[in-house]
Amino acid sequence: MLEDFFNALQNFRRQKTRTFLSLLGVIIGVASVIVITSMGSSSTQEIKDTFGTAGLDVVSVSKGFMRRRRDAVTITFDESFREKLFDSLSDIKKIWYKNSMSATLSYGDTSSTMSCSAVEYGYLEMYGIQLSEGRFFTVTEDYYGMQKIILGKTVVDALFPDGGAVGKYILVTNGSISFSFEVVGVLKEQTSGMEDTSNSAYIPRGFYAKKITPNPAAATVLVQAVSPAKAAELVGKIEEYCNNLTGTAYSVNVMSMQTMLNQMDEITTTMSVMLSAIAAISLLVGGIGIMNIMIVTVTERRQEIGIRKALGASPLDIRRQFLVESAAITLIGGILGILIGISVSLIVEGIKGQAFAVSFWACAVSFVFSVFVGIFFGLNPAARAAKLDPVLALSGE
């Protein structure tokens, strides 16, 4: 078989134009599959990098638009709800409460109006949010509702263009009431889970509960699962629990980053498979072209086949010779297609600024499929060659 392969390479060298045209369909098909799957993988990875790995174990719960019924129970995110939810469902590590308020932050003659988040001790650390300066809230500051604030980079740049925000006091105005807050930390500019830290401000929820709204119900409940995999499962469990609690559907909106990423993975994979299947059609078209060329080759090499048979070559030897030649075309085409596909993906993703990601499974499947196409479409010409009568072949009839 190795001898047949080297003979096939010599035939390709003699028929360069014909060989190139035979390779073209295979190269385009394989390269297209590689580029499509690579672009899908890099896009998925870019989405994951944008949101970060932190927060994948967190499920966000907020009030939904439930259908009003006479026997429906209004859901309230109070301490009783937190305790019952934690006791009723497994795989919950911790439950965090969060509120938001519209506020104007002022320092000197500069002010900025924005949404200010009131969070519990440890919330920012749980989300993997990092500091560029200062520190996070302490448990004492949250419990006693002390007037401390942590700012995002965009807010700090607006209020403190000369830097040095930590340790300074700003005025936070909510409605007609103003409070003086000490800046204890400045956040790095990042996206972590569902939190975008650049244009944000965080205060202890203890302050919000004492000075803004006494004993408030949470606007958003953040349920931390024991693992990201369990977070996806908790989405359905929390929806079911709240719907049973209120006696109506759509009582809450529940979502998690892990579920969203899983859905994006499914969509990207489905699209990649569909587009790859379309690209694979060119492999089939290339296979048909290979079969036609191999039939012509058999006709042109009738005398060679006749001489081999007269010297004792069996039909199996002849069949194997042409099958190897057909498979060799797609073998070379598959290798070239993979190299070209990876190169094009690298260039395109470099231009777009995406991280390079190539699916080695796609490379392997495309390569195997291309060789299979060569063998499949080479069967008919090989069978024709094996059936030739040596006398008629040598006579040229």
Coordinates of C-alpha atoms in Angstrom, one line a residue:
M1 CA 0.0 0.0 0.0
L2 CA 2.9 2.4 0.7
E3 CA 4.2 1.7 -2.8
D4 CA 0.8 2.6 -4.2
F5 CA 0.8 5.8 -2.2
F6 CA 4.2 6.9 -3.7
N7 CA 3.1 5.9 -7.2
A8 CA 0.0 8.1 -6.6
L9 CA 2.2 11.1 -5.7
Q10 CA 4.2 10.6 -8.9
N11 CA 1.0 10.6 -10.9
F12 CA -0.1 13.8 -9.2
R13 CA 3.2 15.4 -10.1
R14 CA 2.7 14.5 -13.7
Q15 CA -0.9 15.8 -13.7
K16 CA -0.4 19.0 -11.7
T17 CA -3.4 21.0 -13.0
R18 CA -5.8 18.1 -12.7
T19 CA -4.6 17.3 -9.2
F20 CA -4.9 20.9 -8.1
L21 CA -8.5 21.1 -9.4
S22 CA -9.3 17.8 -7.6
L23 CA -7.8 19.2 -4.3
L24 CA -9.6 22.5 -4.5
G25 CA -13.0 21.3 -3.4
V26 CA -11.6 19.3 -0.5
I27 CA -9.4 22.2 0.6
I28 CA -12.3 24.7 0.5
G29 CA -14.6 22.4 2.4
V30 CA -12.2 21.5 5.2
A31 CA -10.9 25.1 5.6
S32 CA -14.5 26.4 5.8
V33 CA -15.4 24.0 8.6
I34 CA -12.2 24.9 10.5
V35 CA -12.8 28.7 10.1
I36 CA -16.5 28.4 11.1
T37 CA -15.9 26.3 14.2
S38 CA -12.9 28.4 15.2
M39 CA -14.9 31.6 14.9
G40 CA -17.7 30.1 17.0
S41 CA -15.2 28.9 19.7
S42 CA -13.4 32.3 19.9
S43 CA -16.7 34.2 20.1
T44 CA -17.9 32.0 22.9
Q45 CA -14.6 32.4 24.7
E46 CA -14.7 36.2 24.3
I47 CA -18.2 36.2 25.9
K48 CA -16.9 34.2 28.8
D49 CA -13.9 36.4 29.2
T50 CA -16.1 39.5 29.1
F51 CA -18.2 38.3 32.0
G52 CA -15.3 36.7 33.8
T53 CA -15.4 33.4 35.8
A54 CA -16.7 35.1 39.0
G55 CA -20.4 35.1 39.5
L56 CA -21.0 31.9 37.7
D57 CA -22.3 30.3 40.9
V58 CA -24.7 33.2 41.5
V59 CA -28.5 33.2 40.8
S60 CA -30.2 36.6 40.6
V61 CA -33.9 36.8 41.8
S62 CA -36.1 39.8 41.3
K63 CA -39.9 40.3 41.3
G64 CA -41.7 39.3 38.1
F65 CA -44.9 40.2 36.4
M66 CA -47.2 37.6 38.0
R67 CA -50.8 37.1 36.9
R68 CA -53.0 38.7 39.5
R69 CA -55.4 36.2 41.2
R70 CA -57.6 36.7 44.3
D71 CA -55.8 34.0 46.1
A72 CA -52.3 35.1 45.0
V73 CA -49.8 35.9 47.7
T74 CA -47.5 38.9 47.2
I75 CA -43.9 37.9 47.5
T76 CA -41.6 40.0 49.8
F77 CA -37.9 39.6 49.9
D78 CA -37.6 40.0 53.7
E79 CA -35.5 38.1 56.3
S80 CA -38.3 35.5 56.6
F81 CA -38.1 34.8 52.9
R82 CA -34.3 34.4 53.1
E83 CA -34.5 31.9 55.9
K84 CA -37.3 29.8 54.3
L85 CA -35.6 29.8 50.9
F86 CA -32.3 28.6 52.4
D87 CA -34.0 25.9 54.5
S88 CA -36.3 24.7 51.6
L89 CA -33.7 24.3 48.8
S90 CA -30.4 22.4 48.9
D91 CA -27.1 23.4 47.2
I92 CA -27.4 27.0 48.5
K93 CA -24.2 28.4 50.0
K94 CA -25.4 31.8 51.0
I95 CA -28.1 34.4 50.2
W96 CA -27.3 38.0 49.7
Y97 CA -29.7 41.0 49.6
K98 CA -29.3 44.1 47.5
N99 CA -31.1 47.4 47.1
S100 CA -30.5 50.3 44.8
M101 CA -31.3 54.0 45.0
S102 CA -30.8 57.0 42.8
A103 CA -28.3 59.5 44.2
T104 CA -26.2 62.5 43.4
L105 CA -22.6 62.2 44.4
S106 CA -20.8 65.5 44.9
Y107 CA -17.2 66.6 45.7
G108 CA -16.5 70.2 45.6
D109 CA -18.0 71.7 42.5
T110 CA -18.2 68.3 40.7
S111 CA -21.3 66.1 40.9
S112 CA -22.5 62.9 39.3
T113 CA -26.1 61.4 39.4
M114 CA -26.2 57.6 39.3
S115 CA -27.6 54.5 40.8
C116 CA -26.0 53.6 44.1
S117 CA -26.1 50.0 45.3
A118 CA -26.6 49.0 48.9
V119 CA -24.9 45.7 49.5
E120 CA -24.2 43.4 52.4
Y121 CA -20.8 42.6 53.9
G122 CA -18.8 40.2 51.6
Y123 CA -21.0 40.8 48.5
L124 CA -18.2 42.4 46.4
E125 CA -15.7 39.8 47.4
M126 CA -18.1 37.1 46.5
Y127 CA -18.4 38.5 43.0
G128 CA -14.7 38.5 42.6
I129 CA -14.6 42.3 42.3
Q130 CA -11.1 43.7 42.8
L131 CA -9.8 47.0 44.3
S132 CA -7.3 49.3 42.8
E133 CA -7.1 51.3 46.0
G134 CA -8.3 51.1 49.5
R135 CA -10.4 48.3 51.1
F136 CA -13.8 46.7 51.2
F137 CA -16.5 47.2 53.9
T138 CA -16.0 45.5 57.2
V139 CA -18.8 43.5 58.9
T140 CA -19.0 46.2 61.6
E141 CA -19.5 49.0 59.0
D142 CA -22.4 47.0 57.4
Y143 CA -24.0 46.0 60.7
Y144 CA -24.0 49.5 62.2
G145 CA -24.7 51.2 58.9
M146 CA -21.7 53.4 58.8
Q147 CA -21.3 56.0 56.1
K148 CA -18.6 54.4 53.9
I149 CA -18.6 54.2 50.1
I150 CA -16.7 52.3 47.4
L151 CA -16.6 53.9 44.0
G152 CA -16.0 52.7 40.4
K153 CA -13.1 54.0 38.3
T154 CA -15.3 56.2 36.1
V155 CA -17.0 57.9 39.1
V156 CA -13.6 58.5 40.7
D157 CA -12.1 60.0 37.5
A158 CA -15.1 62.4 37.3
L159 CA -15.1 63.4 41.0
F160 CA -11.3 63.2 41.7
P161 CA -9.5 64.0 38.4
D162 CA -6.3 64.5 40.3
G163 CA -6.6 61.1 42.1
G164 CA -6.3 60.4 45.8
A165 CA -10.0 59.5 46.4
V166 CA -9.5 57.1 49.3
G167 CA -9.9 58.9 52.7
K168 CA -11.8 61.8 51.3
Y169 CA -15.5 62.6 52.0
I170 CA -18.2 63.1 49.4
L171 CA -21.8 64.2 49.6
V172 CA -24.5 61.7 48.7
T173 CA -27.9 63.2 48.1
N174 CA -31.0 61.0 47.9
G175 CA -34.1 63.0 47.4
S176 CA -33.9 66.0 49.6
I177 CA -31.6 64.4 52.2
S178 CA -27.8 64.5 52.0
F179 CA -25.2 62.4 53.8
S180 CA -21.5 62.6 54.0
F181 CA -19.6 59.4 53.0
E182 CA -16.0 58.5 53.4
V183 CA -14.5 56.9 50.3
V184 CA -12.8 53.7 51.5
G185 CA -12.1 51.9 48.2
V186 CA -11.8 52.4 44.5
L187 CA -12.7 49.4 42.2
K188 CA -10.7 48.2 39.2
E189 CA -12.5 48.6 35.9
Q190 CA -13.9 45.1 35.2
T191 CA -17.0 43.1 34.5
S192 CA -17.6 40.4 37.0
G193 CA -20.7 38.3 36.5
M194 CA -23.7 40.6 36.3
E195 CA -21.8 43.5 38.0
D196 CA -20.1 46.3 35.9
T197 CA -17.9 48.1 38.3
S198 CA -16.7 51.1 36.2
N199 CA -19.7 53.4 36.7
S200 CA -20.8 52.2 40.1
A201 CA -21.0 53.1 43.8
Y202 CA -21.6 50.8 46.7
I203 CA -22.7 51.6 50.3
P204 CA -23.3 49.2 53.2
R205 CA -26.9 47.8 53.2
G206 CA -26.9 48.4 56.9
F207 CA -26.9 52.2 56.3
Y208 CA -29.7 51.9 53.7
A209 CA -31.8 49.9 56.2
K210 CA -31.3 52.5 59.0
K211 CA -31.3 55.8 57.2
I212 CA -33.0 55.4 53.8
T213 CA -35.7 52.8 54.2
P214 CA -36.1 51.1 57.7
N215 CA -36.2 47.3 57.5
P216 CA -36.4 47.3 53.8
A217 CA -37.3 44.3 51.6
A218 CA -34.6 43.5 49.1
A219 CA -35.0 44.6 45.5
T220 CA -32.7 41.8 44.3
V221 CA -31.8 38.5 45.9
L222 CA -28.5 36.9 45.0
V223 CA -28.4 33.2 45.7
Q224 CA -24.9 31.8 45.8
A225 CA -24.8 28.1 44.9
V226 CA -22.3 25.6 46.1
S227 CA -20.9 25.4 42.5
P228 CA -21.6 26.9 39.0
A229 CA -23.1 23.6 37.9
K230 CA -25.6 23.7 40.8
A231 CA -26.5 27.4 39.9
A232 CA -28.1 26.3 36.6
E233 CA -30.2 23.7 38.5
L234 CA -31.2 26.3 41.2
V235 CA -32.8 28.6 38.5
G236 CA -35.7 26.1 38.0
K237 CA -35.9 25.2 41.7
I238 CA -36.2 28.8 42.8
E239 CA -38.8 29.6 40.1
E240 CA -40.9 26.6 41.3
Y241 CA -40.5 27.5 45.0
C242 CA -41.6 31.1 44.4
N243 CA -44.5 30.2 42.1
N244 CA -45.8 27.7 44.8
L245 CA -45.3 30.3 47.5
T246 CA -47.4 32.9 45.6
G247 CA -49.8 30.6 43.9
T248 CA -49.2 32.0 40.5
A249 CA -46.7 31.7 37.6
Y250 CA -44.1 34.4 36.7
S251 CA -43.9 35.6 40.3
V252 CA -40.2 36.1 40.0
N253 CA -37.5 36.7 37.3
V254 CA -34.7 34.2 37.9
M255 CA -31.4 34.1 35.9
S256 CA -27.8 33.1 36.3
M257 CA -24.7 33.7 34.3
Q258 CA -24.0 30.0 34.1
T259 CA -27.4 29.4 32.5
M260 CA -26.9 32.3 30.1
L261 CA -23.5 31.0 29.1
N262 CA -24.9 27.4 28.7
Q263 CA -27.6 28.8 26.4
M264 CA -25.0 30.8 24.4
D265 CA -22.8 27.7 24.1
E266 CA -25.8 25.7 22.7
I267 CA -26.7 28.5 20.2
T268 CA -23.1 28.8 19.1
T269 CA -22.6 25.1 18.8
T270 CA -25.9 24.7 16.8
M271 CA -25.0 27.5 14.4
S272 CA -21.4 26.1 14.0
V273 CA -22.8 22.6 13.2
M274 CA -25.3 24.0 10.7
L275 CA -22.7 26.2 8.9
S276 CA -20.2 23.3 9.0
A277 CA -22.7 21.0 7.4
I278 CA -23.3 23.6 4.7
A279 CA -19.5 23.9 4.2
A280 CA -19.2 20.1 4.1
I281 CA -21.3 20.1 1.0
S282 CA -18.3 21.4 -0.9
L283 CA -16.5 18.3 0.3
L284 CA -19.1 16.2 -1.4
V285 CA -19.0 18.3 -4.5
G286 CA -15.2 17.8 -4.4
G287 CA -15.7 14.1 -4.0
I288 CA -17.9 14.0 -7.1
G289 CA -15.2 15.8 -9.0
I290 CA -12.6 13.4 -7.8
M291 CA -14.7 10.5 -9.0
N292 CA -15.1 12.0 -12.4
I293 CA -11.4 12.6 -12.7
M294 CA -10.6 9.1 -11.5
I295 CA -12.9 7.6 -14.1
V296 CA -11.0 9.6 -16.8
T297 CA -7.7 8.5 -15.3
V298 CA -8.8 4.8 -15.5
T299 CA -9.7 5.3 -19.1
E300 CA -6.4 7.0 -19.9
R301 CA -4.4 4.3 -18.1
R302 CA -6.0 1.2 -19.6
Q303 CA -2.7 0.0 -21.0
E304 CA -1.0 0.4 -17.7
I305 CA -3.7 -1.6 -16.0
G306 CA -3.5 -4.2 -18.8
I307 CA 0.3 -4.6 -18.3
R308 CA 0.0 -4.9 -14.5
K309 CA -2.7 -7.6 -14.9
A310 CA -0.6 -9.4 -17.5
L311 CA 2.3 -9.4 -15.1
G312 CA 0.2 -11.1 -12.4
A313 CA -1.6 -8.2 -10.6
S314 CA -4.9 -9.3 -9.1
P315 CA -8.1 -7.3 -9.3
L316 CA -7.7 -6.6 -5.6
D317 CA -4.2 -5.0 -6.4
I318 CA -5.7 -2.8 -9.1
R319 CA -8.6 -1.8 -6.9
R320 CA -6.3 -0.9 -4.0
Q321 CA -4.1 1.1 -6.3
F322 CA -6.8 3.4 -7.4
L323 CA -8.5 3.6 -4.0
V324 CA -5.1 4.7 -2.5
E325 CA -4.7 7.3 -5.2
S326 CA -8.2 8.7 -4.6
A327 CA -7.7 8.7 -0.8
A328 CA -4.3 10.3 -1.2
I329 CA -5.9 13.3 -3.0
T330 CA -8.3 13.9 -0.2
L331 CA -5.6 13.2 2.4
I332 CA -3.4 15.9 1.0
G333 CA -6.5 18.2 0.5
G334 CA -7.5 17.6 4.1
I335 CA -4.1 18.5 5.5
L336 CA -3.8 21.6 3.3
G337 CA -7.4 22.6 4.3
I338 CA -6.7 22.3 8.0
L339 CA -3.5 24.4 7.6
I340 CA -5.3 27.1 5.5
G341 CA -8.3 27.1 7.9
I342 CA -6.1 27.6 11.0
S343 CA -4.2 30.3 9.2
V344 CA -7.3 32.2 8.0
S345 CA -8.8 31.9 11.5
L346 CA -5.7 33.2 13.1
I347 CA -5.7 36.2 10.7
V348 CA -9.4 37.0 11.1
E349 CA -9.4 36.7 14.8
G350 CA -6.2 38.8 15.0
I351 CA -7.9 41.5 13.0
K352 CA -11.1 41.4 15.2
G353 CA -9.0 41.3 18.4
Q354 CA -10.4 38.0 19.5
A355 CA -8.4 35.3 21.3
F356 CA -7.4 32.5 18.9
A357 CA -9.4 29.3 19.5
V358 CA -9.4 26.3 17.3
S359 CA -11.5 23.1 17.7
F360 CA -9.1 20.2 17.4
W361 CA -12.2 17.9 17.2
A362 CA -13.4 19.9 14.2
C363 CA -9.9 19.4 12.6
A364 CA -10.0 15.7 13.3
V365 CA -13.5 15.1 12.0
S366 CA -12.9 17.2 8.9
F367 CA -9.8 15.3 8.1
V368 CA -11.4 11.9 8.6
F369 CA -14.4 12.9 6.6
S370 CA -12.3 14.2 3.7
V371 CA -10.4 10.9 3.5
F372 CA -13.7 9.0 3.7
V373 CA -15.0 11.1 0.8
G374 CA -12.0 10.1 -1.2
I375 CA -12.4 6.4 -0.5
F376 CA -16.2 6.5 -1.1
F377 CA -16.0 8.3 -4.4
G378 CA -13.0 6.3 -5.5
L379 CA -14.8 3.0 -5.2
N380 CA -16.6 3.1 -8.5
P381 CA -13.5 4.1 -10.6
A382 CA -11.4 1.5 -8.7
A383 CA -14.0 -1.2 -9.4
R384 CA -14.0 -0.3 -13.1
A385 CA -10.3 -0.6 -13.2
A386 CA -10.3 -3.9 -11.4
K387 CA -12.9 -5.4 -13.9
L388 CA -10.9 -4.4 -17.1
D389 CA -10.0 -7.4 -19.3
P390 CA -6.2 -7.3 -19.7
V391 CA -6.4 -8.3 -23.4
L392 CA -8.9 -5.6 -24.3
A393 CA -7.0 -3.1 -22.2
L394 CA -3.7 -3.8 -24.0
S395 CA -5.4 -3.7 -27.4
G396 CA -6.7 -0.3 -26.6
E397 CA -10.3 -1.2 -27.2

